[in-house]
Short mmCIF file of C-alpha atoms and ligand atoms in Angstrom, two decimals:
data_model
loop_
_atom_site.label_atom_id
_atom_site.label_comp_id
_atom_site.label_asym_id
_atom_site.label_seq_id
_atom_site.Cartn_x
_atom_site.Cartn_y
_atom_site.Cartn_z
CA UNK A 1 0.00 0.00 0.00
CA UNK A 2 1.39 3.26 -0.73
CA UNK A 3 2.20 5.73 1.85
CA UNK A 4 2.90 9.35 1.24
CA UNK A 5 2.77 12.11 4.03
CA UNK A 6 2.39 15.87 3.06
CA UNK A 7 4.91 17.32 4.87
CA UNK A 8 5.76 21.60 4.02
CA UNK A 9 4.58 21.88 0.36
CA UNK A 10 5.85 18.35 -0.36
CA UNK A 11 4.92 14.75 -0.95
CA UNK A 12 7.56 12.68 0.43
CA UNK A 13 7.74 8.87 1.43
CA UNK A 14 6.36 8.19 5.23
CA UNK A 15 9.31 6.63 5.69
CA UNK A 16 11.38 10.31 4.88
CA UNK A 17 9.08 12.48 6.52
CA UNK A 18 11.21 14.25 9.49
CA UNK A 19 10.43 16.95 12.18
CA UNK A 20 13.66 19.41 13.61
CA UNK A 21 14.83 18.15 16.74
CA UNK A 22 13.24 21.96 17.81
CA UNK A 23 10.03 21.73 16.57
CA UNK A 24 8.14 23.07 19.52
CA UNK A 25 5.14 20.39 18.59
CA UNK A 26 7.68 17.86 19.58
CA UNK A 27 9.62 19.91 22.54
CA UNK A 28 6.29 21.53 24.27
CA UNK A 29 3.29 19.63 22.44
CA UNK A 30 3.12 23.52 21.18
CA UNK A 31 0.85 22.55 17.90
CA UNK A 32 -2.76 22.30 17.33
CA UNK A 33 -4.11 19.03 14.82
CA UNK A 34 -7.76 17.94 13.10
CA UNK A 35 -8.67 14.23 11.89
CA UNK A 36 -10.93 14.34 9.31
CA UNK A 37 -12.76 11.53 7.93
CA UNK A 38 -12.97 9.65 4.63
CA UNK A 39 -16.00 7.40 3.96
CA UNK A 40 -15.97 6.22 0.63
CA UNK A 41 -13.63 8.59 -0.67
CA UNK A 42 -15.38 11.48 0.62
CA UNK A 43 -13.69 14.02 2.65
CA UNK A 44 -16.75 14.80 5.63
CA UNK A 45 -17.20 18.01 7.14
CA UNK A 46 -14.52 20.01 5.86
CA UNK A 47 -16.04 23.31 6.32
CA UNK A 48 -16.17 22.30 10.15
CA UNK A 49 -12.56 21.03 10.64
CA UNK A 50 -11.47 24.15 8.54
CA UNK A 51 -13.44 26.45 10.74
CA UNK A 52 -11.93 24.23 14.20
CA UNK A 53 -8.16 24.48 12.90
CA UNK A 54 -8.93 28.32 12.34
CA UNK A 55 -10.37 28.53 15.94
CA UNK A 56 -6.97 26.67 17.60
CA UNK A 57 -4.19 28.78 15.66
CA UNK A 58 -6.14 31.88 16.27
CA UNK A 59 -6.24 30.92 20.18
CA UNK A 60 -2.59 30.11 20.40
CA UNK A 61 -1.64 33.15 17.92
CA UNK A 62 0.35 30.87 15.37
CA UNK A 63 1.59 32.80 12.75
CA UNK A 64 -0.35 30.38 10.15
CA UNK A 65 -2.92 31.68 7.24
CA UNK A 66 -4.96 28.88 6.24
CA UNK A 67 -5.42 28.40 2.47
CA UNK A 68 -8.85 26.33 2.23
CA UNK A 69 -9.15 25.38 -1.13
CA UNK A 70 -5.27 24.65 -1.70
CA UNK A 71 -5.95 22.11 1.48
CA UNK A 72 -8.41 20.38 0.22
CA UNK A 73 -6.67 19.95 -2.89
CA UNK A 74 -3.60 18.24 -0.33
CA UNK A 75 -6.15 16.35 0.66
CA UNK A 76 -7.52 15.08 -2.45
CA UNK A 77 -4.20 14.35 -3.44
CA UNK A 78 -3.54 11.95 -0.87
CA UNK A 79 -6.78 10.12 -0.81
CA UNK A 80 -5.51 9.17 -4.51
CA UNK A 81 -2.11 9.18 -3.51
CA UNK A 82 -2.23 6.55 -0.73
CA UNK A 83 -5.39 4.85 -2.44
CA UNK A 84 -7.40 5.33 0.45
CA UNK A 85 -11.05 4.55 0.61
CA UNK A 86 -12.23 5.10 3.64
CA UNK A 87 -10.17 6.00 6.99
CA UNK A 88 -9.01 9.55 7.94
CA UNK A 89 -6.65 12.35 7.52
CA UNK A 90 -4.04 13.44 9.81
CA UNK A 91 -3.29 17.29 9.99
CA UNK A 92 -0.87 18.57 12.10
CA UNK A 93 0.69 21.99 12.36
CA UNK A 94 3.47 22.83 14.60
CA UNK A 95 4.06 26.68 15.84
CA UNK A 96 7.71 25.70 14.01
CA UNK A 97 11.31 25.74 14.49
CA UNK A 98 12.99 27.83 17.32
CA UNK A 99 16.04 27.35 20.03
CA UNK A 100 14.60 26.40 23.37
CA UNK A 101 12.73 28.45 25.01
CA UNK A 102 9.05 28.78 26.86
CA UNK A 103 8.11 31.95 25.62
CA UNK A 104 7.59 31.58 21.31
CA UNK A 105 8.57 33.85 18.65
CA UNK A 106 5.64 35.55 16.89
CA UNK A 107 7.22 34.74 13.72
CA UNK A 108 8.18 31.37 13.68
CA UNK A 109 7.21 29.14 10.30
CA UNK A 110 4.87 26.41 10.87
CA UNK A 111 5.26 22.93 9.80
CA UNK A 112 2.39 21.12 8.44
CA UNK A 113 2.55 17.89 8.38
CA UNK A 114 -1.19 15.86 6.79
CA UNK A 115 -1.04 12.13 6.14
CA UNK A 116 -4.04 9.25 5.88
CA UNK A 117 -4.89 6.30 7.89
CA UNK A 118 -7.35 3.22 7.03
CA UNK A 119 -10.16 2.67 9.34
CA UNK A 120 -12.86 0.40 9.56
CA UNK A 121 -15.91 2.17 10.81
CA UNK A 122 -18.32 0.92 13.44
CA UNK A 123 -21.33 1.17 11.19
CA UNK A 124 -24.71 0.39 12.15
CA UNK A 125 -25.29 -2.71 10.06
CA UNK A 126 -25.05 -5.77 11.08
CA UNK A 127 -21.81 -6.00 12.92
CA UNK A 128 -22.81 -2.50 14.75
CA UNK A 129 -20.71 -2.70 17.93
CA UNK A 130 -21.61 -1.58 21.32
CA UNK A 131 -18.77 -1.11 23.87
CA UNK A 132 -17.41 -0.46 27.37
CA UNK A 133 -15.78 2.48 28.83
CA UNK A 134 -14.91 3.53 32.15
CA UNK A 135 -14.55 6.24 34.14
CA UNK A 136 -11.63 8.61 34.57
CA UNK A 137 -10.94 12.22 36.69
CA UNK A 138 -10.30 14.85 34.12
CA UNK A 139 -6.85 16.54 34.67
CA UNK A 140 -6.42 18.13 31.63
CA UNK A 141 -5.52 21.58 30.86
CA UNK A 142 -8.48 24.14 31.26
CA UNK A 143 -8.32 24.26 27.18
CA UNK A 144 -9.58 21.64 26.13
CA UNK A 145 -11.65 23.54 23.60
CA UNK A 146 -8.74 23.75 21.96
CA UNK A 147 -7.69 20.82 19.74
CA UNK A 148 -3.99 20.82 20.68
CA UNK A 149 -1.44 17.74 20.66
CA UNK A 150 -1.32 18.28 24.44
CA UNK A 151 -3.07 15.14 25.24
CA UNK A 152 -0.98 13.57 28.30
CA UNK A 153 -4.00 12.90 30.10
CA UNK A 154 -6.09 11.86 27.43
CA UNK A 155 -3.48 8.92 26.63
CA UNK A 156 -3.27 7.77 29.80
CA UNK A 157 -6.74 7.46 30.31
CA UNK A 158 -6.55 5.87 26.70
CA UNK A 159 -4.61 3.52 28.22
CA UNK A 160 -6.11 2.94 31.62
CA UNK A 161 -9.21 2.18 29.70
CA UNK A 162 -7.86 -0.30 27.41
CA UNK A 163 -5.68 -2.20 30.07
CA UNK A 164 -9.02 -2.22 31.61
CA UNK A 165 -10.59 -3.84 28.11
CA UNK A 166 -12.57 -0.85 27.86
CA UNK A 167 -12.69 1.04 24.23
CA UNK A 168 -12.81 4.54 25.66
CA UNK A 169 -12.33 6.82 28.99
CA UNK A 170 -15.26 9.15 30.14
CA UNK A 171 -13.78 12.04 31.92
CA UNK A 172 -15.66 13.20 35.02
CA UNK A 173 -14.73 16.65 37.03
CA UNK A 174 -16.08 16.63 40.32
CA UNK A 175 -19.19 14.47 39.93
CA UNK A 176 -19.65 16.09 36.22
CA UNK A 177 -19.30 14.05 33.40
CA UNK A 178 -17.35 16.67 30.86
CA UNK A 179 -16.26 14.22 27.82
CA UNK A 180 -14.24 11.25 26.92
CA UNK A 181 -10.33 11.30 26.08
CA UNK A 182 -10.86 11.11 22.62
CA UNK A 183 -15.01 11.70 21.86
CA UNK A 184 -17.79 13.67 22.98
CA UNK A 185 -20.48 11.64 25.45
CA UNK A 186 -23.65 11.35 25.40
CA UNK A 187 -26.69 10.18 27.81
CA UNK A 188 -30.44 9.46 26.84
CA UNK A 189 -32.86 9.56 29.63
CA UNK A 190 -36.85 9.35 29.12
CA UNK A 191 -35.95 10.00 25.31
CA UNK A 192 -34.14 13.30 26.08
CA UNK A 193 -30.75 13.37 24.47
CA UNK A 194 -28.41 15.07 26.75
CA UNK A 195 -24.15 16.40 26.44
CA UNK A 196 -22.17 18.55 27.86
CA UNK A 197 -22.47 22.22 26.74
CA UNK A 198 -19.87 23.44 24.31
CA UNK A 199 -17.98 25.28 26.46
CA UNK A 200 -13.81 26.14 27.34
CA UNK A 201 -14.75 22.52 29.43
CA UNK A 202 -14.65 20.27 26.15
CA UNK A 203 -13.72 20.12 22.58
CA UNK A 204 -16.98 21.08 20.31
CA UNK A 205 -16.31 17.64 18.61
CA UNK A 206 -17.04 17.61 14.40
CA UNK A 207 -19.25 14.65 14.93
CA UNK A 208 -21.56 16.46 17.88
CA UNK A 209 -21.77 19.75 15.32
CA UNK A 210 -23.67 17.45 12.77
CA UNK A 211 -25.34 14.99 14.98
CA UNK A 212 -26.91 18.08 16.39
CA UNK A 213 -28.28 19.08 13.11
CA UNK A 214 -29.69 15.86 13.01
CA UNK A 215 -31.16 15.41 16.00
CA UNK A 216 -33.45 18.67 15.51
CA UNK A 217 -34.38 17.92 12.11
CA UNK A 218 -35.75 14.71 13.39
CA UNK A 219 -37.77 16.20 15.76
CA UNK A 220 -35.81 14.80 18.80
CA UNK A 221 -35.15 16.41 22.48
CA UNK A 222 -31.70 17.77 22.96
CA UNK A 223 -30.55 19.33 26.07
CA UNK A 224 -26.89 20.69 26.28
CA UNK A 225 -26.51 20.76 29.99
CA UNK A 226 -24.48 18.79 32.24
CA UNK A 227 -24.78 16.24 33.99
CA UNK A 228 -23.91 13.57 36.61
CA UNK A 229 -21.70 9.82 36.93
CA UNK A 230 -25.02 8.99 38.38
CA UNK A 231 -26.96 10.28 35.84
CA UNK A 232 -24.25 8.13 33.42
CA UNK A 233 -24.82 4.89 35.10
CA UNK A 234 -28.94 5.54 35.42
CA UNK A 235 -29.07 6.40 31.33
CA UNK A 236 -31.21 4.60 29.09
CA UNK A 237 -28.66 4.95 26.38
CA UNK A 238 -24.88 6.22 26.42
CA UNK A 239 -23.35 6.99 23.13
CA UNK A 240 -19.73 8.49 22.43
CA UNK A 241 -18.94 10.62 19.03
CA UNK A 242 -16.42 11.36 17.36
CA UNK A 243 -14.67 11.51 13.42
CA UNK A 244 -13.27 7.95 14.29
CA UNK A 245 -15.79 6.17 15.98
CA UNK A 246 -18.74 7.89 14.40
CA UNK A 247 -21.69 7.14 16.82
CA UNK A 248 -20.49 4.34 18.75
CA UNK A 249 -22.71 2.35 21.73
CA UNK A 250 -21.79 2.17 24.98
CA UNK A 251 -23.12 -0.54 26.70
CA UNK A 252 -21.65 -0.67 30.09
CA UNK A 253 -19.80 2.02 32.33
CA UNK A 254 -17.74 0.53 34.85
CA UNK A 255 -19.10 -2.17 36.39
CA UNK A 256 -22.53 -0.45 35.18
CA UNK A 257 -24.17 -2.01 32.36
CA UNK A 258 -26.72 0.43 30.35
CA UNK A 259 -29.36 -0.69 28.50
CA UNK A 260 -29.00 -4.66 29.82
CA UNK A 261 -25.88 -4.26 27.87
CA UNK A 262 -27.68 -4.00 24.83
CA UNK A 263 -27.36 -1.49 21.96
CA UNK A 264 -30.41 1.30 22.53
CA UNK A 265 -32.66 1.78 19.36
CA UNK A 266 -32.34 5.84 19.56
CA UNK A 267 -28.84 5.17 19.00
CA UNK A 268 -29.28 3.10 16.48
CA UNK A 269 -31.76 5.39 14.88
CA UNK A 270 -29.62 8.01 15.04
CA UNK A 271 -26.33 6.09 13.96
CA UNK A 272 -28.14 5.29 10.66
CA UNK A 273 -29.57 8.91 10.16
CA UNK A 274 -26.09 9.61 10.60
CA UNK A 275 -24.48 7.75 7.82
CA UNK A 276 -27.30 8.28 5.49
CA UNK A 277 -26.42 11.70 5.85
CA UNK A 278 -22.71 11.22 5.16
CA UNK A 279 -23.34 8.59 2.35
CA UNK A 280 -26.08 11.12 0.38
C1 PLP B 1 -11.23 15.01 23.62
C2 PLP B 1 -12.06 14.87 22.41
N1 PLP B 1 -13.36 15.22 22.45
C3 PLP B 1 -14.17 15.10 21.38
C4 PLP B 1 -13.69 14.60 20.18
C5 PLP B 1 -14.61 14.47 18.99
O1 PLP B 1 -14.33 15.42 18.02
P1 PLP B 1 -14.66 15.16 16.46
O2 PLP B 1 -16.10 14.77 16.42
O3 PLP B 1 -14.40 16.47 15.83
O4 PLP B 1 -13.75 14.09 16.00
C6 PLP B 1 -12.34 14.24 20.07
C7 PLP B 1 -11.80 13.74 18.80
O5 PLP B 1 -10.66 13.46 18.64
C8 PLP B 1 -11.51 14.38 21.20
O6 PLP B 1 -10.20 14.05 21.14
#
């Protein structure tokens, strides 16, 4: 399978691709990334992603001027390129190059590095997947809004969970449940969808944008307000969301299960009004 990575205005073998040891990405996690996803060769949500990646840079003042069509053109390119059908794209940009030091040159070139990744989706056909997560405290940054590579506490949650055999991490502060280390939760309760409000407190996930959409224009109850572990484990549904794991089940929290462990049929519902949407 081919592999080629985008990396400053070039397509270069993955194998070639190289950062400077100074590359404050790599010395201070000082860089901001999207993933996008590819279903059938479509690029989804662009607009939103674009809109995202203009959000971080602006908040961290990179000196970086986004040119939208000439990256979706990048992007094309590699979705030939590397033959990919679906999976997602990787886009990273770095603040750049600079000798070590905390405080950053205004000026500094960014790197931009964008490469692709196969994925098989959890779809909601017949091998639709529910899974189980547990919980974790949230001791991230108070950013998380913004999509940086700063994600020491999302990975090891990531990895608490899956030592654990759970698929994802659900992030509680206090007794509020904000989001999961790498997707946006949800609860159902008496048919009343319910996340956490997009606030500084989470990322304003891609995937919760357009579920939203979807949600109102079938006529369903949404309520962006917090809420509770209790309120977790007492759900009728729990459903995580995200450009990787699309709408994905959750089935039991902790030692909780939800739904008898079963897959809930308004997450279902909405998991296929989902994909229609994206295969249209
Ligand atoms: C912490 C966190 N929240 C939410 C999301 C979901 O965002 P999106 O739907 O844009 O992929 C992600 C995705 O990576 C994430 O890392």
């Amino acid at each position: 399978m081919p592999r080629y990575v985008y990396l400053n205005n070039k397509y270069i073998n993955y194998k070639d691709a190289h950062i400077h040891i100074e590359d404050r990405g790599f010395q201070f996690s000082d860089s901001v990334y999207e993933v996008i996803k590819v279903i059938k060769k479509k690029i989804l949500d662009y607009d939103f992603h674009v809109r995202r990646l203009k959000y971080s840079t602006k908040e961290l003042n990179f000196n970086f001027k986004l040119d939208k069509k000439k990256l979706y053109k990048i992007f094309i390119n590699l979705i030939k390129k590397n033959k990919l059908n679906n999976g997602t794209i990787y886009l990273q940009v770095t603040r750049g190059v600079q000798n070590r030091e905390h405080a950053y040159n205004t000026n500094l070139k960014p790197n931009i590095i964008i490469y692709t990744n196969y994925k098989n989706f959890n779809l909601p056909n017949k091998n639709y997947k529910g899974f189980k997560a547990i919980t974790y405290p949230d001791i991230r940054w108070a950013r998380p809004d913004i999509k940086t590579t700063s994600l020491l506490a999302n990975i090891l949650a990531a990895t608490y969970a899956s030592n654990k055999g759970a698929y994802e991490a659900i992030f509680f502060k206090g007794n509020i449940i904000t989001e999961a280390a790498h997707s946006n939760v949800w609860i159902i309760k008496k048919n009343k969808i319910i996340t956490h409000p997009a606030n500084k407190e989470i990322l304003k996930g891609v995937t919760r944008t357009v579920l939203i959409k979807i949600i109102y224009s079938n006529g369903l109850i949404l309520k962006e307000k917090k809420f509770t572990k209790k309120e977790l484990y007492n759900a009728d549904e729990v459903f995580i969301t995200s450009s990787g794991s699309l709408i994905t089940p959750i089935i039991q929290v902790d030692s909780c299960k939800i739904n008898n462990g079963k897959i809930g049929t308004i997450t279902k519902t909405l998991a296929l009004n989902l994909y229609k949407s994206i295969i249209k």
